[in-house]
Amino acid sequence: MTSGVEPFRAIGISRLAHALKAQGRSVIHMEFGQPSTGAPPAAIARAHAVLDAEAMGYWESASLKDRIARLYADRYGVTVDPDGILLTCGASPALVLALSARFAPGDRIAMARPGYVAYRNTVRALHMTAVEIDCGPDVRFQLTAAAVAALDPAPQGLIVASPANPTGTIIADQELAAIAEVCRRRGIAIISDEIYHGLSYVGPVPSMLAFDPQAAVINSFSKYWSMAGWRLGWLIVPPDRVAAARALIGNLFLTPPSLAQHAGLVAMDQHEVLEGHLDVYRRNRALLLEALPRMGLERIAPPDGAFYVYADIGRFSDDSLAFCEALLRNTGVATAPGVDFDPVHGHRFMRFSFAVSTAEVQEALSRIEPWFAARTTP
């Protein structure tokens, strides 16, 4: 029996948002980390052509794997063998594969808190033990080499995310290198979730592979390539784990959708469109960082990348779920409660996703500013 797997509370917020919308309410969705833009037009055109010409079936695109390998060479200066790239139905199965191919039930897997809710819950569902490292504002809500070195006993694995969800914080290059060195010295295997790569406002972000060639690396077309609904991602594993990972993927997931693979290959070369999305996120980020402090949300995690603002609401509430529900019911703006990402301190935080249009961000701010102004500090 699987125990300890908690619900993803933002999904409940989203259900309420859709219910309100069905009643005729105007709702702005800032609760999920998914772009409101669709796949690049050229990718959609390719999908239409494939639908008209091919029956499709179970398939793993060698061309897509080669193109992903070239991405690592071009973006990071890292050589990746296409044979070590496993195509998945998004990042979630990639996480299951990365954990299952490397670790056993009972193994201890460390991760930052706050962190993506599915890290600890997937670890628990696989009967492993989640070891959460409390990462507060003093370390920019991110892992440090010192914190990993202090774990006693050493865990079998470590999940690293940079840029991170829910904070958007990025680990500095030298700190990533130091984390990799600590893990190498202590025999800790690294899983690096790089799903938000390409979405940085502070300069290039290196892959963990530059510091640890034995790391397992997760990525997806859902964020930078704006293809969340296409369910396409990948996992890179070291050579000694390829056979185990392939055995698992063949039995558990087969292949990702053929149509998504055709579209994804084209999407990878739509640089102008994709960078245009990043420009929109950059404007949205600036709007939120300018407006939120006026509303009393001065304590904000540095959103170096991704498309999130993680804000301390402690002066208003110590129940982030109830707070986000009230905000949604009263203003029609859906957000994510911090308790999803941090079961210890997250009751005092909320997360805004700014992966929507600039007009939606402006409208959301016009709705929530009066609401915050009317709140009394406990």
mmCIF file of C-alpha atoms in Angstrom:
data_model
loop_
_atom_site.group_PDB
_atom_site.id
_atom_site.type_symbol
_atom_site.label_atom_id
_atom_site.label_comp_id
_atom_site.label_asym_id
_atom_site.label_seq_id
_atom_site.Cartn_x
_atom_site.Cartn_y
_atom_site.Cartn_z
ATOM 1 C CA MET A 1 0.000 0.000 0.000
ATOM 2 C CA THR A 2 1.326 3.441 -0.943
ATOM 3 C CA SER A 3 1.130 5.902 1.926
ATOM 4 C CA GLY A 4 2.143 9.479 2.512
ATOM 5 C CA VAL A 5 1.252 10.732 -0.976
ATOM 6 C CA GLU A 6 -0.509 14.036 -0.513
ATOM 7 C CA PRO A 7 -2.830 15.768 -2.996
ATOM 8 C CA PHE A 8 -1.596 18.493 -5.319
ATOM 9 C CA ARG A 9 -3.730 21.261 -3.847
ATOM 10 C CA ALA A 10 -3.320 23.603 -6.817
ATOM 11 C CA ILE A 11 -5.370 21.082 -8.788
ATOM 12 C CA GLY A 12 -8.222 21.664 -6.352
ATOM 13 C CA ILE A 13 -7.835 25.411 -6.864
ATOM 14 C CA SER A 14 -7.985 24.831 -10.609
ATOM 15 C CA ARG A 15 -11.143 22.725 -10.293
ATOM 16 C CA LEU A 16 -12.782 25.536 -8.350
ATOM 17 C CA ALA A 17 -11.609 28.037 -10.972
ATOM 18 C CA HIS A 18 -13.184 26.009 -13.773
ATOM 19 C CA ALA A 19 -16.387 25.597 -11.773
ATOM 20 C CA LEU A 20 -16.603 29.355 -11.305
ATOM 21 C CA LYS A 21 -15.948 29.845 -15.002
ATOM 22 C CA ALA A 22 -18.774 27.440 -15.835
ATOM 23 C CA GLN A 23 -21.045 29.678 -13.732
ATOM 24 C CA GLY A 24 -20.150 32.618 -15.951
ATOM 25 C CA ARG A 25 -17.358 34.112 -13.838
ATOM 26 C CA SER A 26 -14.280 35.611 -15.457
ATOM 27 C CA VAL A 27 -11.224 33.648 -14.280
ATOM 28 C CA ILE A 28 -7.523 34.316 -14.784
ATOM 29 C CA HIS A 29 -5.446 31.158 -14.411
ATOM 30 C CA MET A 30 -2.189 31.823 -12.551
ATOM 31 C CA GLU A 31 -2.277 28.595 -10.535
ATOM 32 C CA PHE A 32 -0.437 26.246 -12.887
ATOM 33 C CA GLY A 33 3.018 26.450 -14.423
ATOM 34 C CA GLN A 34 1.924 26.091 -18.000
ATOM 35 C CA PRO A 35 2.289 28.611 -20.818
ATOM 36 C CA SER A 36 -0.939 30.098 -22.094
ATOM 37 C CA THR A 37 0.611 30.198 -25.570
ATOM 38 C CA GLY A 38 0.348 27.163 -27.808
ATOM 39 C CA ALA A 39 3.027 25.237 -29.639
ATOM 40 C CA PRO A 40 4.950 27.225 -32.282
ATOM 41 C CA PRO A 41 2.869 27.580 -35.473
ATOM 42 C CA ALA A 42 5.377 25.625 -37.569
ATOM 43 C CA ALA A 43 5.110 22.702 -35.136
ATOM 44 C CA ILE A 44 1.328 22.751 -35.363
ATOM 45 C CA ALA A 45 1.525 22.830 -39.161
ATOM 46 C CA ARG A 46 3.787 19.779 -39.078
ATOM 47 C CA ALA A 47 1.290 17.982 -36.842
ATOM 48 C CA HIS A 48 -1.524 18.683 -39.292
ATOM 49 C CA ALA A 49 0.551 17.296 -42.146
ATOM 50 C CA VAL A 50 1.379 14.132 -40.204
ATOM 51 C CA LEU A 51 -2.249 13.579 -39.231
ATOM 52 C CA ASP A 52 -3.223 13.655 -42.908
ATOM 53 C CA ALA A 53 -0.440 11.352 -44.063
ATOM 54 C CA GLU A 54 0.431 8.798 -41.367
ATOM 55 C CA ALA A 55 -1.381 6.239 -39.245
ATOM 56 C CA MET A 56 1.340 6.524 -36.585
ATOM 57 C CA GLY A 57 1.947 4.057 -33.768
ATOM 58 C CA TYR A 58 4.481 3.252 -31.054
ATOM 59 C CA TRP A 59 7.631 5.062 -32.095
ATOM 60 C CA GLU A 60 10.794 6.648 -30.768
ATOM 61 C CA SER A 61 12.099 9.325 -33.118
ATOM 62 C CA ALA A 62 15.815 8.922 -33.765
ATOM 63 C CA SER A 63 15.822 12.356 -35.411
ATOM 64 C CA LEU A 64 14.392 13.962 -32.280
ATOM 65 C CA LYS A 65 16.976 12.266 -30.067
ATOM 66 C CA ASP A 66 19.749 13.492 -32.357
ATOM 67 C CA ARG A 67 18.326 17.004 -32.207
ATOM 68 C CA ILE A 68 18.165 16.904 -28.413
ATOM 69 C CA ALA A 69 21.796 15.779 -28.318
ATOM 70 C CA ARG A 70 22.677 18.754 -30.527
ATOM 71 C CA LEU A 71 20.832 21.046 -28.086
ATOM 72 C CA TYR A 72 23.251 19.976 -25.345
ATOM 73 C CA ALA A 73 26.238 20.596 -27.575
ATOM 74 C CA ASP A 74 24.984 24.015 -28.709
ATOM 75 C CA ARG A 75 23.498 25.311 -25.447
ATOM 76 C CA TYR A 76 25.845 23.783 -22.883
ATOM 77 C CA GLY A 77 28.947 22.570 -24.706
ATOM 78 C CA VAL A 78 28.193 19.061 -23.405
ATOM 79 C CA THR A 79 28.390 15.847 -25.431
ATOM 80 C CA VAL A 80 25.394 13.542 -25.003
ATOM 81 C CA ASP A 81 25.049 10.138 -26.658
ATOM 82 C CA PRO A 82 21.599 9.956 -28.312
ATOM 83 C CA ASP A 83 21.363 6.339 -27.122
ATOM 84 C CA GLY A 84 21.251 7.650 -23.552
ATOM 85 C CA ILE A 85 18.244 9.880 -24.303
ATOM 86 C CA LEU A 86 14.887 8.295 -23.491
ATOM 87 C CA LEU A 87 11.796 10.037 -24.841
ATOM 88 C CA THR A 88 8.962 10.233 -22.319
ATOM 89 C CA CYS A 89 5.388 11.480 -21.947
ATOM 90 C CA GLY A 90 6.583 14.660 -20.281
ATOM 91 C CA ALA A 91 8.799 15.194 -17.247
ATOM 92 C CA SER A 92 6.607 13.286 -14.767
ATOM 93 C CA PRO A 93 7.293 9.794 -16.216
ATOM 94 C CA ALA A 94 10.929 10.855 -16.620
ATOM 95 C CA LEU A 95 11.096 11.424 -12.861
ATOM 96 C CA VAL A 96 9.567 8.004 -12.191
ATOM 97 C CA LEU A 97 12.082 6.411 -14.561
ATOM 98 C CA ALA A 98 15.058 8.288 -13.125
ATOM 99 C CA LEU A 99 14.187 7.187 -9.603
ATOM 100 C CA SER A 100 13.232 3.612 -10.490
ATOM 101 C CA ALA A 101 16.294 2.952 -12.679
ATOM 102 C CA ARG A 102 18.759 4.095 -10.032
ATOM 103 C CA PHE A 103 17.263 3.553 -6.578
ATOM 104 C CA ALA A 104 15.504 0.872 -4.546
ATOM 105 C CA PRO A 105 12.594 0.985 -2.097
ATOM 106 C CA GLY A 106 13.832 2.343 1.198
ATOM 107 C CA ASP A 107 16.519 4.541 -0.351
ATOM 108 C CA ARG A 108 16.701 8.115 0.906
ATOM 109 C CA ILE A 109 16.317 10.867 -1.703
ATOM 110 C CA ALA A 110 17.132 14.427 -0.660
ATOM 111 C CA MET A 111 15.542 17.557 -2.141
ATOM 112 C CA ALA A 112 15.027 21.223 -1.371
ATOM 113 C CA ARG A 113 12.037 22.488 0.568
ATOM 114 C CA PRO A 114 10.263 24.462 -0.880
ATOM 115 C CA GLY A 115 10.222 22.337 -3.997
ATOM 116 C CA TYR A 116 7.940 20.869 -6.608
ATOM 117 C CA VAL A 117 5.221 18.881 -4.854
ATOM 118 C CA ALA A 118 5.674 15.793 -7.054
ATOM 119 C CA TYR A 119 9.295 15.282 -5.989
ATOM 120 C CA ARG A 120 8.475 14.136 -2.491
ATOM 121 C CA ASN A 121 5.207 12.469 -3.486
ATOM 122 C CA THR A 122 6.744 10.465 -6.348
ATOM 123 C CA VAL A 123 9.590 9.401 -4.060
ATOM 124 C CA ARG A 124 7.033 8.251 -1.483
ATOM 125 C CA ALA A 125 4.881 6.494 -4.076
ATOM 126 C CA LEU A 126 7.952 4.458 -5.058
ATOM 127 C CA HIS A 127 8.422 3.500 -1.384
ATOM 128 C CA MET A 128 11.545 5.590 -1.002
ATOM 129 C CA THR A 129 12.120 8.164 1.726
ATOM 130 C CA ALA A 130 11.997 11.898 0.957
ATOM 131 C CA VAL A 131 14.659 13.855 2.861
ATOM 132 C CA GLU A 132 13.677 17.510 2.681
ATOM 133 C CA ILE A 133 16.353 20.154 3.179
ATOM 134 C CA ASP A 134 14.889 23.340 4.624
ATOM 135 C CA CYS A 135 16.014 26.121 2.266
ATOM 136 C CA GLY A 136 14.918 29.547 3.453
ATOM 137 C CA PRO A 137 15.436 33.110 2.267
ATOM 138 C CA ASP A 138 18.968 33.177 3.687
ATOM 139 C CA VAL A 139 20.034 30.744 0.912
ATOM 140 C CA ARG A 140 17.586 32.082 -1.671
ATOM 141 C CA PHE A 141 15.333 29.038 -1.161
ATOM 142 C CA GLN A 142 17.900 26.823 -2.911
ATOM 143 C CA LEU A 143 20.196 23.893 -2.195
ATOM 144 C CA THR A 144 23.766 24.540 -1.149
ATOM 145 C CA ALA A 145 26.790 22.284 -1.092
ATOM 146 C CA ALA A 146 27.093 22.896 2.652
ATOM 147 C CA ALA A 147 23.557 21.642 3.271
ATOM 148 C CA VAL A 148 24.166 18.502 1.219
ATOM 149 C CA ALA A 149 27.471 17.909 3.009
ATOM 150 C CA ALA A 150 25.708 18.196 6.375
ATOM 151 C CA LEU A 151 23.215 15.403 5.687
ATOM 152 C CA ASP A 152 23.880 12.526 8.080
ATOM 153 C CA PRO A 153 23.731 9.853 6.937
ATOM 154 C CA ALA A 154 24.319 10.637 3.290
ATOM 155 C CA PRO A 155 21.243 9.961 1.164
ATOM 156 C CA GLN A 156 21.430 7.690 -1.855
ATOM 157 C CA GLY A 157 20.120 10.407 -4.163
ATOM 158 C CA LEU A 158 19.613 14.157 -4.557
ATOM 159 C CA ILE A 159 17.089 15.992 -6.737
ATOM 160 C CA VAL A 160 18.352 19.358 -7.973
ATOM 161 C CA ALA A 161 16.196 21.930 -9.772
ATOM 162 C CA SER A 162 17.610 25.151 -11.190
ATOM 163 C CA PRO A 163 15.598 27.216 -12.096
ATOM 164 C CA ALA A 164 13.339 25.907 -9.359
ATOM 165 C CA ASN A 165 9.627 25.540 -8.864
ATOM 166 C CA PRO A 166 8.003 27.333 -6.990
ATOM 167 C CA THR A 167 10.586 30.069 -6.524
ATOM 168 C CA GLY A 168 12.285 30.531 -9.893
ATOM 169 C CA THR A 169 15.642 30.732 -8.110
ATOM 170 C CA ILE A 170 18.798 29.643 -9.943
ATOM 171 C CA ILE A 171 21.841 28.025 -8.337
ATOM 172 C CA ALA A 172 25.079 29.826 -9.227
ATOM 173 C CA ASP A 173 27.511 27.900 -11.422
ATOM 174 C CA GLN A 174 30.145 27.579 -8.707
ATOM 175 C CA GLU A 175 27.568 26.296 -6.220
ATOM 176 C CA LEU A 176 26.330 23.693 -8.715
ATOM 177 C CA ALA A 177 29.918 22.566 -9.167
ATOM 178 C CA ALA A 178 30.351 22.367 -5.396
ATOM 179 C CA ILE A 179 27.132 20.357 -4.993
ATOM 180 C CA ALA A 180 28.316 17.931 -7.673
ATOM 181 C CA GLU A 181 31.658 17.535 -5.900
ATOM 182 C CA VAL A 182 30.022 16.853 -2.524
ATOM 183 C CA CYS A 183 27.769 14.258 -4.136
ATOM 184 C CA ARG A 184 30.701 12.608 -5.904
ATOM 185 C CA ARG A 185 32.671 12.452 -2.664
ATOM 186 C CA ARG A 186 29.755 11.052 -0.658
ATOM 187 C CA GLY A 187 28.413 8.645 -3.293
ATOM 188 C CA ILE A 188 25.141 10.523 -3.823
ATOM 189 C CA ALA A 189 23.541 10.096 -7.262
ATOM 190 C CA ILE A 190 22.088 13.285 -8.769
ATOM 191 C CA ILE A 191 18.806 13.752 -10.614
ATOM 192 C CA SER A 192 18.741 17.201 -12.216
ATOM 193 C CA ASP A 193 15.340 18.557 -13.208
ATOM 194 C CA GLU A 194 16.108 21.061 -15.977
ATOM 195 C CA ILE A 195 12.555 21.565 -17.194
ATOM 196 C CA TYR A 196 12.792 25.371 -16.863
ATOM 197 C CA HIS A 197 16.019 25.706 -18.800
ATOM 198 C CA GLY A 198 15.737 28.361 -21.477
ATOM 199 C CA LEU A 199 13.650 30.507 -19.110
ATOM 200 C CA SER A 200 16.262 32.658 -17.367
ATOM 201 C CA TYR A 201 16.339 36.399 -16.706
ATOM 202 C CA VAL A 202 19.885 36.466 -15.305
ATOM 203 C CA GLY A 203 21.925 34.837 -18.065
ATOM 204 C CA PRO A 204 22.731 31.300 -19.232
ATOM 205 C CA VAL A 205 22.130 28.321 -16.938
ATOM 206 C CA PRO A 206 24.492 25.316 -17.166
ATOM 207 C CA SER A 207 23.362 21.718 -17.256
ATOM 208 C CA MET A 208 24.356 19.538 -14.317
ATOM 209 C CA LEU A 209 26.037 17.315 -16.920
ATOM 210 C CA ALA A 210 28.794 19.936 -17.134
ATOM 211 C CA PHE A 211 29.695 19.124 -13.515
ATOM 212 C CA ASP A 212 28.564 15.496 -13.191
ATOM 213 C CA PRO A 213 28.456 13.412 -16.389
ATOM 214 C CA GLN A 214 26.822 10.595 -14.375
ATOM 215 C CA ALA A 215 23.793 12.688 -13.414
ATOM 216 C CA ALA A 216 20.337 11.766 -14.653
ATOM 217 C CA VAL A 217 18.811 14.792 -16.391
ATOM 218 C CA ILE A 218 15.113 15.491 -16.917
ATOM 219 C CA ASN A 219 13.653 17.970 -19.386
ATOM 220 C CA SER A 220 10.381 18.537 -21.209
ATOM 221 C CA PHE A 221 8.739 20.399 -24.054
ATOM 222 C CA SER A 222 6.096 21.705 -21.632
ATOM 223 C CA LYS A 223 7.713 24.965 -20.529
ATOM 224 C CA TYR A 224 10.205 26.651 -22.894
ATOM 225 C CA TRP A 225 8.689 25.040 -25.999
ATOM 226 C CA SER A 226 5.142 25.820 -24.816
ATOM 227 C CA MET A 227 3.858 22.282 -25.472
ATOM 228 C CA ALA A 228 2.469 21.158 -22.098
ATOM 229 C CA GLY A 229 -0.563 19.419 -23.584
ATOM 230 C CA TRP A 230 1.519 17.442 -26.087
ATOM 231 C CA ARG A 231 3.063 15.311 -23.297
ATOM 232 C CA LEU A 232 6.624 15.074 -24.526
ATOM 233 C CA GLY A 233 9.844 15.086 -22.551
ATOM 234 C CA TRP A 234 13.076 13.205 -22.090
ATOM 235 C CA LEU A 235 15.443 11.616 -19.609
ATOM 236 C CA ILE A 236 19.198 11.397 -20.050
ATOM 237 C CA VAL A 237 20.841 8.549 -18.156
ATOM 238 C CA PRO A 238 24.479 7.441 -17.932
ATOM 239 C CA PRO A 239 25.504 4.405 -20.022
ATOM 240 C CA ASP A 240 25.331 1.927 -17.137
ATOM 241 C CA ARG A 241 21.651 2.814 -16.519
ATOM 242 C CA VAL A 242 20.369 2.779 -20.107
ATOM 243 C CA ALA A 243 19.324 -0.891 -20.135
ATOM 244 C CA ALA A 244 17.465 -0.634 -16.824
ATOM 245 C CA ALA A 245 15.713 2.560 -17.880
ATOM 246 C CA ARG A 246 14.729 1.085 -21.251
ATOM 247 C CA ALA A 247 13.271 -1.999 -19.572
ATOM 248 C CA LEU A 248 11.170 0.197 -17.333
ATOM 249 C CA ILE A 249 9.972 2.546 -20.042
ATOM 250 C CA GLY A 250 8.996 -0.357 -22.283
ATOM 251 C CA ASN A 251 6.837 -1.899 -19.601
ATOM 252 C CA LEU A 252 5.446 1.177 -17.882
ATOM 253 C CA PHE A 253 5.038 3.827 -20.569
ATOM 254 C CA LEU A 254 5.931 2.519 -24.041
ATOM 255 C CA THR A 255 6.551 5.663 -26.096
ATOM 256 C CA PRO A 256 5.363 9.267 -26.043
ATOM 257 C CA PRO A 257 2.755 10.293 -28.644
ATOM 258 C CA SER A 258 4.115 10.007 -32.171
ATOM 259 C CA LEU A 259 2.362 13.228 -33.167
ATOM 260 C CA ALA A 260 4.077 15.117 -30.353
ATOM 261 C CA GLN A 261 7.484 13.823 -31.448
ATOM 262 C CA HIS A 262 6.951 15.078 -35.005
ATOM 263 C CA ALA A 263 5.846 18.481 -33.719
ATOM 264 C CA GLY A 264 8.571 18.663 -31.085
ATOM 265 C CA LEU A 265 11.327 18.184 -33.638
ATOM 266 C CA VAL A 266 10.087 21.204 -35.566
ATOM 267 C CA ALA A 267 9.488 23.250 -32.394
ATOM 268 C CA MET A 268 13.134 22.974 -31.371
ATOM 269 C CA ASP A 269 14.163 25.254 -34.230
ATOM 270 C CA GLN A 270 11.527 27.954 -33.722
ATOM 271 C CA HIS A 271 13.911 30.255 -31.875
ATOM 272 C CA GLU A 272 12.255 33.557 -32.749
ATOM 273 C CA VAL A 273 8.814 32.450 -31.564
ATOM 274 C CA LEU A 274 10.134 30.904 -28.362
ATOM 275 C CA GLU A 275 12.285 33.878 -27.442
ATOM 276 C CA GLY A 276 9.209 36.020 -28.036
ATOM 277 C CA HIS A 277 7.454 34.047 -25.303
ATOM 278 C CA LEU A 278 10.390 34.745 -23.001
ATOM 279 C CA ASP A 279 10.070 38.465 -23.714
ATOM 280 C CA VAL A 280 6.426 38.287 -22.607
ATOM 281 C CA TYR A 281 7.392 36.502 -19.397
ATOM 282 C CA ARG A 282 10.060 39.104 -18.765
ATOM 283 C CA ARG A 283 7.479 41.908 -19.017
ATOM 284 C CA ASN A 284 5.035 40.016 -16.806
ATOM 285 C CA ARG A 285 7.734 39.407 -14.217
ATOM 286 C CA ALA A 286 8.541 43.107 -14.097
ATOM 287 C CA LEU A 287 4.881 44.026 -13.633
ATOM 288 C CA LEU A 288 4.506 41.646 -10.677
ATOM 289 C CA LEU A 289 7.769 42.663 -9.027
ATOM 290 C CA GLU A 290 6.677 46.291 -9.236
ATOM 291 C CA ALA A 291 3.095 45.756 -8.025
ATOM 292 C CA LEU A 292 3.279 43.045 -5.353
ATOM 293 C CA PRO A 293 5.309 45.041 -2.808
ATOM 294 C CA ARG A 294 2.646 47.777 -2.984
ATOM 295 C CA MET A 295 0.155 45.142 -1.848
ATOM 296 C CA GLY A 296 2.224 44.181 1.165
ATOM 297 C CA LEU A 297 4.059 41.272 -0.476
ATOM 298 C CA GLU A 298 7.577 42.618 0.014
ATOM 299 C CA ARG A 299 9.233 39.290 0.812
ATOM 300 C CA ILE A 300 9.550 37.542 -2.519
ATOM 301 C CA ALA A 301 11.887 34.747 -3.616
ATOM 302 C CA PRO A 302 14.229 36.000 -6.352
ATOM 303 C CA PRO A 303 12.528 34.878 -9.611
ATOM 304 C CA ASP A 304 15.743 34.400 -11.569
ATOM 305 C CA GLY A 305 14.072 32.050 -14.047
ATOM 306 C CA ALA A 306 10.983 29.933 -14.791
ATOM 307 C CA PHE A 307 7.752 31.963 -14.590
ATOM 308 C CA TYR A 308 6.862 32.109 -10.917
ATOM 309 C CA VAL A 309 6.775 34.553 -8.042
ATOM 310 C CA TYR A 310 6.804 32.903 -4.608
ATOM 311 C CA ALA A 311 5.612 35.435 -2.041
ATOM 312 C CA ASP A 312 5.378 35.495 1.754
ATOM 313 C CA ILE A 313 1.768 36.183 2.816
ATOM 314 C CA GLY A 314 2.459 35.764 6.542
ATOM 315 C CA ARG A 315 1.236 39.276 7.356
ATOM 316 C CA PHE A 316 -2.170 38.357 5.921
ATOM 317 C CA SER A 317 -2.702 34.667 6.676
ATOM 318 C CA ASP A 318 -1.218 31.467 8.065
ATOM 319 C CA ASP A 319 -3.419 29.287 5.853
ATOM 320 C CA SER A 320 -2.278 29.612 2.245
ATOM 321 C CA LEU A 321 -4.884 27.196 0.896
ATOM 322 C CA ALA A 322 -7.802 29.091 2.417
ATOM 323 C CA PHE A 323 -6.186 32.367 1.381
ATOM 324 C CA CYS A 324 -5.865 31.302 -2.270
ATOM 325 C CA GLU A 325 -9.433 29.966 -2.291
ATOM 326 C CA ALA A 326 -10.755 33.272 -0.921
ATOM 327 C CA LEU A 327 -8.706 35.248 -3.441
ATOM 328 C CA LEU A 328 -10.140 33.141 -6.273
ATOM 329 C CA ARG A 329 -13.751 33.380 -5.108
ATOM 330 C CA ASN A 330 -13.533 37.132 -4.537
ATOM 331 C CA THR A 331 -11.459 38.228 -7.554
ATOM 332 C CA GLY A 332 -11.472 35.389 -10.077
ATOM 333 C CA VAL A 333 -7.679 35.133 -9.950
ATOM 334 C CA ALA A 334 -6.426 31.583 -9.382
ATOM 335 C CA THR A 335 -3.061 31.086 -7.661
ATOM 336 C CA ALA A 336 -1.223 28.206 -5.975
ATOM 337 C CA PRO A 337 -0.986 27.749 -2.191
ATOM 338 C CA GLY A 338 2.538 27.510 -0.828
ATOM 339 C CA VAL A 339 1.672 24.491 1.301
ATOM 340 C CA ASP A 340 1.905 22.399 -1.880
ATOM 341 C CA PHE A 341 5.599 23.155 -2.108
ATOM 342 C CA ASP A 342 6.533 23.346 1.557
ATOM 343 C CA PRO A 343 4.433 21.416 4.100
ATOM 344 C CA VAL A 344 6.319 23.064 6.973
ATOM 345 C CA HIS A 345 6.464 26.775 6.116
ATOM 346 C CA GLY A 346 4.320 26.940 2.986
ATOM 347 C CA HIS A 347 1.156 27.892 4.876
ATOM 348 C CA ARG A 348 2.643 31.412 4.827
ATOM 349 C CA PHE A 349 3.411 31.541 1.078
ATOM 350 C CA MET A 350 1.625 31.636 -2.268
ATOM 351 C CA ARG A 351 2.816 31.235 -5.846
ATOM 352 C CA PHE A 352 1.850 33.308 -8.870
ATOM 353 C CA SER A 353 2.507 31.909 -12.342
ATOM 354 C CA PHE A 354 3.107 34.652 -14.904
ATOM 355 C CA ALA A 355 3.074 32.314 -17.924
ATOM 356 C CA VAL A 356 -0.027 34.110 -19.186
ATOM 357 C CA SER A 357 -0.480 37.116 -21.448
ATOM 358 C CA THR A 358 0.611 40.558 -20.285
ATOM 359 C CA ALA A 359 -2.989 41.724 -20.579
ATOM 360 C CA GLU A 360 -4.054 38.972 -18.175
ATOM 361 C CA VAL A 361 -1.361 39.958 -15.679
ATOM 362 C CA GLN A 362 -2.505 43.579 -15.844
ATOM 363 C CA GLU A 363 -6.129 42.573 -15.364
ATOM 364 C CA ALA A 364 -5.226 40.247 -12.486
ATOM 365 C CA LEU A 365 -3.367 43.052 -10.719
ATOM 366 C CA SER A 366 -6.293 45.429 -11.173
ATOM 367 C CA ARG A 367 -8.507 42.861 -9.419
ATOM 368 C CA ILE A 368 -6.277 41.766 -6.577
ATOM 369 C CA GLU A 369 -4.780 45.122 -5.529
ATOM 370 C CA PRO A 370 -8.036 46.374 -3.982
ATOM 371 C CA TRP A 371 -8.581 42.962 -2.399
ATOM 372 C CA PHE A 372 -5.183 43.030 -0.712
ATOM 373 C CA ALA A 373 -5.695 46.634 0.330
ATOM 374 C CA ALA A 374 -8.868 45.620 2.166
ATOM 375 C CA ARG A 375 -7.171 42.836 4.093
ATOM 376 C CA THR A 376 -6.305 43.498 7.702
ATOM 377 C CA THR A 377 -3.030 42.290 9.132
ATOM 378 C CA PRO A 378 -3.614 39.660 11.848
#
